[in-house]
Short mmCIF file of C-alpha atoms in Angstrom, two decimals:
data_model
loop_
_atom_site.label_atom_id
_atom_site.label_comp_id
_atom_site.label_asym_id
_atom_site.label_seq_id
_atom_site.Cartn_x
_atom_site.Cartn_y
_atom_site.Cartn_z
CA UNK A 1 -48.71 41.34 -10.59
CA UNK A 2 -51.85 39.60 -9.00
CA UNK A 3 -52.03 36.46 -7.67
CA UNK A 4 -52.41 33.99 -10.28
CA UNK A 5 -49.75 35.31 -12.17
CA UNK A 6 -46.86 35.60 -9.07
CA UNK A 7 -47.43 32.09 -8.60
CA UNK A 8 -46.77 30.82 -11.92
CA UNK A 9 -43.69 33.05 -12.14
CA UNK A 10 -42.43 31.45 -8.83
CA UNK A 11 -43.34 28.27 -9.84
CA UNK A 12 -41.20 28.91 -12.94
CA UNK A 13 -38.56 30.06 -10.76
CA UNK A 14 -38.63 26.97 -9.14
CA UNK A 15 -38.58 24.81 -12.41
CA UNK A 16 -35.78 26.87 -13.96
CA UNK A 17 -33.71 26.63 -10.88
CA UNK A 18 -34.00 22.90 -10.54
CA UNK A 19 -33.18 22.29 -14.04
CA UNK A 20 -29.84 24.20 -13.48
CA UNK A 21 -29.36 23.07 -10.21
CA UNK A 22 -29.24 19.42 -12.25
CA UNK A 23 -27.05 20.71 -14.95
CA UNK A 24 -24.37 22.36 -12.62
CA UNK A 25 -24.22 20.00 -9.53
CA UNK A 26 -20.82 18.96 -9.91
CA UNK A 27 -19.58 21.80 -12.76
CA UNK A 28 -19.01 24.69 -10.14
CA UNK A 29 -15.65 25.04 -10.28
CA UNK A 30 -14.37 25.07 -7.02
CA UNK A 31 -17.39 25.23 -5.15
CA UNK A 32 -20.06 23.02 -2.99
CA UNK A 33 -22.98 23.06 -4.12
CA UNK A 34 -25.57 24.68 -1.25
CA UNK A 35 -29.19 23.68 -0.44
CA UNK A 36 -31.37 26.14 2.00
CA UNK A 37 -34.90 25.54 3.00
CA UNK A 38 -35.01 21.59 3.08
CA UNK A 39 -36.84 19.54 5.71
CA UNK A 40 -35.97 16.71 8.11
CA UNK A 41 -37.89 14.63 5.34
CA UNK A 42 -34.82 15.45 3.13
CA UNK A 43 -31.76 15.25 4.95
CA UNK A 44 -28.99 12.21 4.28
CA UNK A 45 -28.26 9.40 6.19
CA UNK A 46 -24.45 7.85 5.76
CA UNK A 47 -23.44 4.46 7.38
CA UNK A 48 -19.88 3.48 7.51
CA UNK A 49 -18.62 0.84 10.09
CA UNK A 50 -14.83 2.34 11.53
CA UNK A 51 -15.74 3.42 14.75
CA UNK A 52 -12.45 5.56 14.36
CA UNK A 53 -14.27 7.49 11.27
CA UNK A 54 -16.83 8.67 14.05
CA UNK A 55 -15.72 12.40 15.15
CA UNK A 56 -14.79 12.86 11.46
CA UNK A 57 -17.77 12.26 10.01
CA UNK A 58 -19.88 13.54 12.44
CA UNK A 59 -18.23 17.00 12.09
CA UNK A 60 -18.26 17.03 8.81
CA UNK A 61 -21.84 16.54 8.51
CA UNK A 62 -22.58 19.53 11.22
CA UNK A 63 -20.16 21.83 9.23
CA UNK A 64 -21.92 20.27 6.00
CA UNK A 65 -25.56 20.80 7.16
CA UNK A 66 -24.62 24.59 8.26
CA UNK A 67 -23.53 25.82 4.60
CA UNK A 68 -25.85 23.53 2.81
CA UNK A 69 -29.68 23.31 4.48
CA UNK A 70 -29.38 19.52 4.38
CA UNK A 71 -29.30 18.05 7.63
CA UNK A 72 -26.90 14.23 7.39
CA UNK A 73 -27.06 11.95 10.19
CA UNK A 74 -24.07 9.56 9.79
CA UNK A 75 -24.85 5.70 12.01
CA UNK A 76 -22.36 3.50 13.15
CA UNK A 77 -23.34 -0.38 11.49
CA UNK A 78 -21.46 -3.05 12.63
CA UNK A 79 -18.71 -4.55 10.13
CA UNK A 80 -20.40 -8.34 10.18
CA UNK A 81 -22.91 -8.65 7.49
CA UNK A 82 -22.24 -5.14 6.57
CA UNK A 83 -23.53 -5.04 3.25
CA UNK A 84 -26.47 -7.67 4.07
CA UNK A 85 -27.58 -4.84 6.44
CA UNK A 86 -27.44 -2.21 3.91
CA UNK A 87 -29.98 -4.20 1.57
CA UNK A 88 -32.19 -5.38 4.62
CA UNK A 89 -32.54 -1.37 5.44
CA UNK A 90 -32.99 -0.53 1.33
CA UNK A 91 -35.22 -3.01 0.34
CA UNK A 92 -37.87 -3.35 3.53
CA UNK A 93 -40.68 -1.35 3.76
CA UNK A 94 -40.55 -1.98 7.20
CA UNK A 95 -37.30 -2.03 8.40
CA UNK A 96 -35.63 -0.66 11.46
CA UNK A 97 -33.17 0.88 9.94
CA UNK A 98 -33.34 3.91 8.46
CA UNK A 99 -32.13 3.52 4.33
CA UNK A 100 -28.25 5.01 4.15
CA UNK A 101 -27.98 7.28 1.04
CA UNK A 102 -24.48 7.39 1.08
CA UNK A 103 -22.56 4.09 2.43
CA UNK A 104 -18.74 3.74 2.92
CA UNK A 105 -17.34 0.44 1.87
CA UNK A 106 -14.15 -1.02 0.83
CA UNK A 107 -13.16 -1.56 -2.60
CA UNK A 108 -13.91 -5.02 -2.87
CA UNK A 109 -17.30 -5.06 -2.09
CA UNK A 110 -18.11 -2.83 -4.56
CA UNK A 111 -19.26 -5.07 -7.45
CA UNK A 112 -21.25 -7.10 -5.12
CA UNK A 113 -22.94 -3.83 -4.15
CA UNK A 114 -23.68 -2.58 -7.52
CA UNK A 115 -25.13 -6.15 -8.66
CA UNK A 116 -27.43 -5.79 -5.48
CA UNK A 117 -28.48 -1.95 -6.64
CA UNK A 118 -26.74 -0.99 -3.18
CA UNK A 119 -24.14 1.04 -5.29
CA UNK A 120 -24.80 3.15 -8.83
CA UNK A 121 -21.89 5.09 -11.05
CA UNK A 122 -21.17 8.59 -9.30
CA UNK A 123 -22.81 11.81 -10.78
CA UNK A 124 -19.05 13.42 -10.76
CA UNK A 125 -18.57 13.17 -14.52
CA UNK A 126 -14.61 13.04 -14.19
CA UNK A 127 -15.19 17.04 -12.67
CA UNK A 128 -13.64 15.83 -9.29
CA UNK A 129 -12.79 12.12 -9.86
CA UNK A 130 -9.91 11.89 -12.49
CA UNK A 131 -6.07 12.19 -12.07
CA UNK A 132 -5.58 15.13 -11.29
CA UNK A 133 -6.49 14.41 -7.97
CA UNK A 134 -6.26 10.76 -7.19
CA UNK A 135 -3.57 8.16 -8.18
CA UNK A 136 -4.77 5.93 -10.54
CA UNK A 137 -4.29 2.66 -7.65
CA UNK A 138 -7.59 4.99 -6.29
CA UNK A 139 -9.11 4.91 -9.47
CA UNK A 140 -9.07 1.37 -10.44
CA UNK A 141 -9.91 0.42 -7.03
CA UNK A 142 -13.55 2.76 -7.26
CA UNK A 143 -13.85 1.61 -11.04
CA UNK A 144 -16.32 -1.41 -11.99
CA UNK A 145 -17.33 -2.22 -15.89
CA UNK A 146 -15.67 1.31 -17.06
CA UNK A 147 -17.71 3.27 -13.90
CA UNK A 148 -16.99 5.05 -11.12
CA UNK A 149 -19.01 3.17 -8.50
CA UNK A 150 -18.06 5.16 -5.79
CA UNK A 151 -15.81 8.00 -4.81
CA UNK A 152 -12.44 7.44 -3.51
CA UNK A 153 -12.18 8.18 0.38
CA UNK A 154 -9.00 7.17 2.30
CA UNK A 155 -6.75 3.70 2.60
CA UNK A 156 -4.20 0.95 3.82
CA UNK A 157 -1.48 -0.53 2.23
CA UNK A 158 1.95 -2.11 2.94
CA UNK A 159 5.40 -0.39 3.73
CA UNK A 160 8.76 -0.99 5.15
CA UNK A 161 9.56 0.61 9.08
CA UNK A 162 13.11 1.54 9.96
CA UNK A 163 14.80 2.53 13.16
CA UNK A 164 16.38 5.54 12.64
CA UNK A 165 18.19 5.59 15.16
CA UNK A 166 20.25 2.90 14.41
CA UNK A 167 20.44 3.79 10.88
CA UNK A 168 21.87 6.99 11.81
CA UNK A 169 24.26 5.50 13.81
CA UNK A 170 25.42 2.98 11.21
CA UNK A 171 24.89 6.08 8.47
CA UNK A 172 27.95 8.25 10.93
CA UNK A 173 30.31 5.40 11.23
CA UNK A 174 30.04 4.41 7.28
CA UNK A 175 30.84 8.68 6.42
CA UNK A 176 33.50 8.40 9.24
CA UNK A 177 35.52 5.26 8.00
CA UNK A 178 34.72 6.11 4.47
CA UNK A 179 36.81 9.34 5.30
CA UNK A 180 39.53 7.46 7.54
CA UNK A 181 40.21 5.68 4.24
CA UNK A 182 40.17 8.38 2.01
CA UNK A 183 42.54 10.28 4.19
CA UNK A 184 44.68 7.55 4.51
CA UNK A 185 45.53 7.32 0.97
CA UNK A 186 45.23 10.76 0.59
CA UNK A 187 48.56 11.05 2.84
CA UNK A 188 50.10 8.03 1.25
CA UNK A 189 49.84 9.89 -1.63
CA UNK A 190 51.98 12.76 0.02
CA UNK A 191 54.39 10.84 1.82
CA UNK A 192 55.65 9.19 -1.01
CA UNK A 193 55.18 12.65 -3.09
CA UNK A 194 57.87 14.13 -0.08
CA UNK A 195 60.86 14.39 -0.11
CA UNK A 196 61.43 15.37 3.18
CA UNK A 197 60.30 13.72 6.76
CA UNK A 198 58.90 16.80 8.08
CA UNK A 199 56.90 17.01 5.03
CA UNK A 200 55.31 14.05 5.57
CA UNK A 201 54.81 14.44 8.99
CA UNK A 202 52.87 17.08 9.43
CA UNK A 203 50.57 15.54 7.07
CA UNK A 204 49.93 12.73 9.55
CA UNK A 205 49.17 14.80 12.00
CA UNK A 206 46.45 16.24 10.12
CA UNK A 207 44.67 12.75 9.62
CA UNK A 208 44.03 12.84 13.46
CA UNK A 209 42.22 16.10 12.83
CA UNK A 210 37.51 15.51 14.16
CA UNK A 211 36.13 14.55 11.37
CA UNK A 212 32.44 16.47 11.38
CA UNK A 213 29.07 14.98 9.72
CA UNK A 214 26.47 16.76 9.50
CA UNK A 215 22.66 15.88 10.01
CA UNK A 216 22.32 16.31 5.92
CA UNK A 217 25.31 13.90 5.18
CA UNK A 218 23.74 11.39 7.60
CA UNK A 219 20.31 11.66 5.74
CA UNK A 220 21.32 11.22 2.73
CA UNK A 221 23.55 8.16 3.17
CA UNK A 222 20.98 6.21 4.76
CA UNK A 223 19.05 6.52 1.87
CA UNK A 224 21.95 5.07 -0.04
CA UNK A 225 22.21 2.30 2.83
CA UNK A 226 18.59 1.57 3.40
CA UNK A 227 18.23 -1.82 1.50
CA UNK A 228 16.58 -1.48 -2.20
CA UNK A 229 16.18 -5.21 -2.92
CA UNK A 230 15.60 -8.65 -0.76
CA UNK A 231 19.72 -9.70 -1.13
CA UNK A 232 20.22 -6.05 -0.08
CA UNK A 233 18.61 -6.86 2.85
CA UNK A 234 20.47 -10.37 3.16
CA UNK A 235 23.75 -9.01 2.58
CA UNK A 236 22.93 -6.42 5.03
CA UNK A 237 21.90 -8.94 7.87
CA UNK A 238 24.94 -10.67 7.50
CA UNK A 239 27.38 -7.41 7.76
CA UNK A 240 25.43 -5.70 10.29
CA UNK A 241 27.37 -4.80 13.77
CA UNK A 242 23.65 -5.07 15.41
CA UNK A 243 23.65 -3.43 19.10
CA UNK A 244 22.73 -6.39 21.74
CA UNK A 245 18.86 -5.53 22.12
CA UNK A 246 18.66 -6.31 18.19
CA UNK A 247 16.78 -9.70 18.14
CA UNK A 248 16.54 -9.93 14.13
CA UNK A 249 17.29 -7.41 11.25
CA UNK A 250 14.00 -7.90 9.58
CA UNK A 251 10.86 -9.00 10.56
CA UNK A 252 6.96 -9.13 9.82
CA UNK A 253 3.48 -11.35 9.99
CA UNK A 254 4.43 -14.24 7.44
CA UNK A 255 1.14 -15.53 8.46
CA UNK A 256 -1.14 -12.38 7.09
CA UNK A 257 -1.32 -11.87 2.77
CA UNK A 258 -1.10 -8.16 2.85
CA UNK A 259 2.09 -8.36 4.59
CA UNK A 260 3.32 -11.03 2.19
CA UNK A 261 1.81 -9.69 -0.85
CA UNK A 262 4.49 -7.26 -2.34
CA UNK A 263 6.82 -10.46 -3.21
CA UNK A 264 4.09 -11.28 -6.44
CA UNK A 265 2.14 -8.38 -6.82
CA UNK A 266 3.58 -7.09 -9.67
CA UNK A 267 3.49 -10.68 -11.42
CA UNK A 268 0.27 -11.74 -10.30
CA UNK A 269 -2.62 -10.66 -12.19
CA UNK A 270 -6.61 -11.50 -10.83
CA UNK A 271 -8.71 -9.34 -12.97
CA UNK A 272 -6.31 -6.53 -13.76
CA UNK A 273 -6.14 -3.43 -11.58
CA UNK A 274 -9.37 -2.70 -11.78
CA UNK A 275 -10.62 -5.77 -10.44
CA UNK A 276 -13.72 -6.88 -12.45
CA UNK A 277 -12.52 -8.83 -15.22
CA UNK A 278 -12.65 -12.47 -15.35
CA UNK A 279 -11.35 -13.04 -18.41
CA UNK A 280 -7.97 -12.25 -16.97
CA UNK A 281 -6.27 -14.34 -14.49
CA UNK A 282 -2.56 -14.89 -14.31
CA UNK A 283 -1.31 -16.47 -11.21
CA UNK A 284 0.80 -19.31 -11.82
CA UNK A 285 3.88 -17.98 -14.10
CA UNK A 286 7.34 -17.51 -14.45
CA UNK A 287 7.85 -14.51 -12.43
CA UNK A 288 5.69 -16.09 -10.08
CA UNK A 289 7.26 -19.15 -9.36
CA UNK A 290 10.70 -17.43 -9.12
CA UNK A 291 9.55 -14.66 -7.32
CA UNK A 292 7.94 -17.48 -4.63
CA UNK A 293 11.05 -19.33 -4.49
CA UNK A 294 12.93 -16.10 -3.41
CA UNK A 295 9.85 -15.67 -0.31
CA UNK A 296 10.99 -19.82 0.35
CA UNK A 297 14.74 -19.13 1.20
CA UNK A 298 13.69 -16.00 3.31
CA UNK A 299 12.58 -19.25 5.90
CA UNK A 300 16.77 -19.82 6.15
CA UNK A 301 17.69 -16.31 7.24
CA UNK A 302 14.83 -15.36 9.05
CA UNK A 303 13.41 -18.14 11.17
CA UNK A 304 9.89 -16.13 11.78
CA UNK A 305 6.46 -19.39 13.21
CA UNK A 306 3.68 -18.49 10.92
CA UNK A 307 2.07 -19.34 14.50
CA UNK A 308 3.75 -17.51 17.12
CA UNK A 309 3.84 -13.80 15.10
CA UNK A 310 1.17 -10.86 14.60
CA UNK A 311 1.35 -8.02 13.21
CA UNK A 312 1.11 -6.21 16.67
CA UNK A 313 3.75 -8.17 17.99
CA UNK A 314 5.66 -7.22 15.11
CA UNK A 315 5.24 -3.71 15.59
CA UNK A 316 5.40 -4.02 19.76
CA UNK A 317 9.32 -5.63 18.78
CA UNK A 318 10.20 -2.73 16.41
CA UNK A 319 8.75 -0.40 18.91
CA UNK A 320 11.27 -1.81 21.92
CA UNK A 321 14.16 -1.83 19.17
CA UNK A 322 14.49 -5.17 18.89
CA UNK A 323 14.13 -5.38 14.61
CA UNK A 324 16.08 -2.65 12.66
CA UNK A 325 13.47 -3.63 9.33
CA UNK A 326 9.48 -4.23 9.74
CA UNK A 327 6.87 -4.19 7.19
CA UNK A 328 3.95 -2.42 8.33
CA UNK A 329 0.38 -1.26 7.23
CA UNK A 330 -0.28 3.16 7.24
CA UNK A 331 -1.74 2.68 9.96
CA UNK A 332 1.83 2.45 12.07
CA UNK A 333 3.04 5.37 11.36
CA UNK A 334 0.86 7.12 13.78
CA UNK A 335 1.14 4.29 16.16
CA UNK A 336 4.65 5.55 16.45
CA UNK A 337 3.91 9.12 17.06
CA UNK A 338 1.62 8.18 19.16
CA UNK A 339 3.94 5.87 21.32
CA UNK A 340 6.73 8.49 20.78
CA UNK A 341 4.59 11.01 22.55
CA UNK A 342 3.85 8.57 25.60
CA UNK A 343 7.24 7.82 25.46
CA UNK A 344 6.62 3.98 24.56
CA UNK A 345 9.40 4.44 21.68
CA UNK A 346 12.42 5.77 23.00
CA UNK A 347 13.86 5.73 19.13
CA UNK A 348 13.54 7.95 15.56
CA UNK A 349 11.74 5.91 12.68
CA UNK A 350 11.73 6.15 9.07
CA UNK A 351 9.06 5.17 6.17
CA UNK A 352 9.99 3.75 2.77
CA UNK A 353 8.68 1.34 0.06
CA UNK A 354 9.01 -2.10 0.53
CA UNK A 355 12.37 -3.72 -0.85
CA UNK A 356 12.11 -4.76 -4.31
CA UNK A 357 12.75 -8.93 -5.03
CA UNK A 358 15.64 -8.83 -6.47
CA UNK A 359 17.82 -5.96 -9.45
CA UNK A 360 15.41 -7.62 -11.89
CA UNK A 361 12.14 -8.50 -10.24
CA UNK A 362 10.33 -5.38 -8.89
CA UNK A 363 7.63 -5.85 -6.12
CA UNK A 364 4.21 -3.98 -5.76
CA UNK A 365 1.94 -4.21 -2.70
CA UNK A 366 -1.73 -4.53 -1.86
CA UNK A 367 -4.01 -1.97 -1.47
CA UNK A 368 -7.47 -1.56 0.11
CA UNK A 369 -9.33 1.55 -0.20
CA UNK A 370 -12.61 2.70 1.10
CA UNK A 371 -14.82 4.38 -0.93
CA UNK A 372 -17.84 6.94 -0.39
CA UNK A 373 -20.84 5.28 -2.46
CA UNK A 374 -24.41 6.53 -3.66
CA UNK A 375 -27.42 3.70 -2.58
CA UNK A 376 -29.03 3.21 -5.90
CA UNK A 377 -32.37 3.11 -4.24
CA UNK A 378 -31.89 7.08 -2.50
CA UNK A 379 -34.19 9.38 -3.68
CA UNK A 380 -31.62 12.07 -2.72
CA UNK A 381 -28.88 10.99 -4.73
CA UNK A 382 -28.26 14.43 -5.96
CA UNK A 383 -27.32 15.69 -2.90
CA UNK A 384 -25.76 12.74 -1.86
CA UNK A 385 -23.25 13.03 -4.59
CA UNK A 386 -22.35 16.47 -3.31
CA UNK A 387 -21.93 15.04 0.38
CA UNK A 388 -19.56 12.49 -1.05
CA UNK A 389 -17.91 14.94 -2.44
CA UNK A 390 -17.12 17.44 0.20
CA UNK A 391 -16.30 14.30 2.55
CA UNK A 392 -14.05 12.98 0.63
CA UNK A 393 -12.31 16.19 -1.65
CA UNK A 394 -13.04 19.23 0.51
CA UNK A 395 -12.32 17.66 3.84
CA UNK A 396 -9.57 15.74 2.58
CA UNK A 397 -6.98 17.90 4.35
CA UNK A 398 -8.09 17.37 7.82
CA UNK A 399 -8.44 14.03 7.53
CA UNK A 400 -5.83 12.28 8.84
CA UNK A 401 -5.52 15.13 11.56
CA UNK A 402 -8.89 13.79 13.27
CA UNK A 403 -8.26 10.08 12.24
CA UNK A 404 -5.10 8.61 11.37
CA UNK A 405 -6.52 7.42 8.89
CA UNK A 406 -4.68 8.72 5.04
CA UNK A 407 -6.97 10.40 2.56
CA UNK A 408 -6.48 8.65 -0.70
CA UNK A 409 -6.88 12.38 -2.55
CA UNK A 410 -3.42 13.71 -3.42
CA UNK A 411 -2.61 17.26 -3.25
CA UNK A 412 -3.06 17.58 0.23
CA UNK A 413 0.12 18.74 2.43
CA UNK A 414 0.86 16.44 5.92
CA UNK A 415 3.48 17.77 8.86
CA UNK A 416 4.75 13.92 8.85
CA UNK A 417 6.37 13.59 5.78
CA UNK A 418 6.63 9.82 6.46
CA UNK A 419 2.71 10.27 5.16
CA UNK A 420 3.68 11.62 1.50
CA UNK A 421 6.19 8.47 1.69
CA UNK A 422 2.92 6.25 2.38
CA UNK A 423 0.90 7.78 -0.65
CA UNK A 424 3.63 6.99 -3.44
CA UNK A 425 3.45 3.48 -1.72
CA UNK A 426 -0.16 2.85 -2.45
CA UNK A 427 0.19 4.99 -5.81
CA UNK A 428 2.27 1.88 -7.11
CA UNK A 429 0.05 -0.57 -5.39
CA UNK A 430 -2.60 -3.45 -6.51
CA UNK A 431 -6.18 -2.63 -5.41
CA UNK A 432 -8.41 -5.62 -3.70
CA UNK A 433 -10.22 -7.35 -6.36
CA UNK A 434 -13.86 -6.74 -6.85
CA UNK A 435 -15.14 -10.51 -8.55
CA UNK A 436 -17.43 -12.31 -6.84
CA UNK A 437 -15.92 -15.31 -8.59
CA UNK A 438 -12.80 -14.68 -6.67
CA UNK A 439 -13.87 -13.66 -3.53
CA UNK A 440 -12.11 -16.67 -1.71
CA UNK A 441 -9.08 -16.11 -3.69
CA UNK A 442 -7.30 -14.16 -0.45
CA UNK A 443 -7.69 -16.88 1.84
CA UNK A 444 -6.69 -19.37 -0.87
CA UNK A 445 -3.60 -17.27 -1.73
CA UNK A 446 -2.62 -16.98 2.38
CA UNK A 447 -2.72 -20.47 2.18
CA UNK A 448 -0.30 -21.40 -0.45
CA UNK A 449 2.23 -18.91 0.70
CA UNK A 450 1.83 -20.05 4.15
CA UNK A 451 2.02 -23.87 2.84
CA UNK A 452 5.59 -22.79 0.80
CA UNK A 453 6.67 -20.77 3.88
CA UNK A 454 7.14 -24.14 5.34
CA UNK A 455 8.52 -25.84 2.30
CA UNK A 456 6.07 -26.92 0.07
CA UNK A 457 7.19 -27.35 -3.62
CA UNK A 458 6.39 -23.30 -5.26
CA UNK A 459 5.71 -24.77 -8.00
CA UNK A 460 3.13 -27.27 -7.16
CA UNK A 461 1.21 -25.05 -4.55
CA UNK A 462 1.02 -22.25 -7.40
CA UNK A 463 -0.09 -24.53 -10.56
CA UNK A 464 -2.86 -26.03 -7.48
CA UNK A 465 -4.26 -22.55 -6.57
CA UNK A 466 -4.94 -21.29 -9.94
CA UNK A 467 -6.41 -24.22 -10.87
CA UNK A 468 -8.86 -23.93 -8.60
CA UNK A 469 -9.25 -20.05 -9.24
CA UNK A 470 -9.83 -20.34 -12.55
CA UNK A 471 -11.74 -23.80 -12.27
CA UNK A 472 -14.07 -21.31 -9.96
CA UNK A 473 -14.13 -18.54 -12.64
CA UNK A 474 -15.00 -20.73 -15.56
CA UNK A 475 -17.60 -23.21 -13.74
CA UNK A 476 -15.62 -26.23 -15.24
CA UNK A 477 -12.39 -27.99 -14.18
CA UNK A 478 -9.25 -26.12 -15.15
CA UNK A 479 -5.41 -27.44 -15.80
CA UNK A 480 -2.57 -25.92 -15.71
CA UNK A 481 0.44 -27.01 -18.41
CA UNK A 482 3.20 -27.87 -16.07
CA UNK A 483 6.19 -24.78 -16.06
CA UNK A 484 9.58 -25.49 -15.66
CA UNK A 485 11.38 -24.32 -12.75
CA UNK A 486 13.03 -20.33 -13.63
CA UNK A 487 16.87 -20.60 -13.51
CA UNK A 488 17.77 -17.85 -11.63
CA UNK A 489 20.90 -15.61 -12.70
CA UNK A 490 23.03 -17.10 -9.36
CA UNK A 491 21.88 -19.83 -10.58
CA UNK A 492 23.10 -19.72 -14.45
CA UNK A 493 26.20 -17.80 -12.75
CA UNK A 494 26.85 -20.85 -10.37
CA UNK A 495 26.69 -22.77 -13.40
CA UNK A 496 29.55 -20.71 -15.33
CA UNK A 497 31.67 -20.93 -12.84
CA UNK A 498 31.29 -24.64 -12.47
CA UNK A 499 31.86 -24.87 -16.34
CA UNK A 500 35.40 -22.69 -16.45
CA UNK A 501 36.66 -24.50 -13.53
CA UNK A 502 36.00 -27.44 -15.95
CA UNK A 503 37.35 -26.32 -18.61
CA UNK A 504 40.00 -25.16 -16.67
CA UNK A 505 40.83 -28.62 -15.27
CA UNK A 506 40.28 -30.42 -18.82
CA UNK A 507 43.02 -27.81 -20.27
CA UNK A 508 45.58 -28.44 -17.35
CA UNK A 509 44.80 -31.80 -17.35
CA UNK A 510 45.33 -32.04 -20.60
CA UNK A 511 48.61 -30.06 -20.41
CA UNK A 512 49.96 -31.93 -17.88
CA UNK A 513 49.58 -34.93 -20.26
CA UNK A 514 51.35 -33.41 -23.11
CA UNK A 515 54.13 -32.65 -20.90
CA UNK A 516 54.41 -35.92 -19.36
CA UNK A 517 54.22 -37.51 -23.11
CA UNK A 518 57.33 -35.39 -24.00
CA UNK A 519 59.44 -36.02 -20.92
CA UNK A 520 58.93 -39.52 -21.63
#
């Protein structure tokens, strides 16, 4: 074969290879695509703003480079005006910073990034990013206008911490008390059946045998006595014989909406779960009013000042054994583990989902998902998609051990069972909405919660908030129709009891009058 034919054959092979690569990039089952022979100019740049991710991203970039031949340069950037810096580096030809091909950002910024051309639909085609691999909350977080514009990476949400040492002690006492009560009932029944005093005496001796309680029984009992609703927490607080060092049964940062939102999350709709539909806003309704009334009533039982409390102080008091239950975010798991290793936390702890508002109204937490997006200005979108999939999916099993961040991907094994509880809470969570029209919603909702905690009328506070947000979205002044305060089941029961007492009193008076009339 002459030189010209060889060159033609090589060119043809290159063209066919490129075509096959473009078609099969995300359809190679179970394998990452490898790239070879690329120079520095064809490398990738990824920007991120969380320093805790540095070791993980740098290590993953090196491993990927060794496997694919594609160099990846991670760049840690300040989180202040993050998207503005991304935009400047992407559109300015003489920018001092290299344009990122991939950007790690929170899901609430996705609409802004997409409209600015800084995020584009991922090339996954549903092959990896689907419900088999990610919970619905993660998919909703990266969905915008029916497109996935990011790879779910890691998340944060709220959960309930409990002092397992205290709960274990309570569980053992409860089991022993129940066993003694049952033994006493059985003894009395036998005594009544026995004809001889000797047989009865033998049974009384048997009563004093030591009760052996297993760890499994204690764990099962803890699961039973952990409060499932806010009412259960209040009952627990009234009945619990707390150790001397306990200062509060239940505590959380009432000044931060992230720890409050679960009270209304199941009934407040801001753009649907995908957070991108401005026609779907439902803030002011009977359920949110009822739930926020329950929240306000907690101030009577747990006097917490928004000005004097912080998340760090909540976690510190929990570590010192001063609280039994605390609302925390997923980062608390790794912080408590390190504190135990350092001897700064002398108790065992557990994690569970947040309690429901009541027996009839469910709770639902808020979540923020960090996603990896592909810069719309990048000329390396194909390989950028492959590295994004490698980082968020292939490396998900190593993410928690290296960063203390919990990956959004499902089906990952964790040594710490509490991480799986956090994943369950995340799966049921509400992602932060993406709409630019509601970008100030969370600040205003936080103000609303604070005002309600301090005594403002719930109905009025929610109505004013709804009118503000809907006016922003519609561009015209919006007025809500005033809703009546919902009558709660407890109020209905009290009214029914009062009515019954009134009826009984009337009947009694009638009978007395009739009796007096007969005597006369």
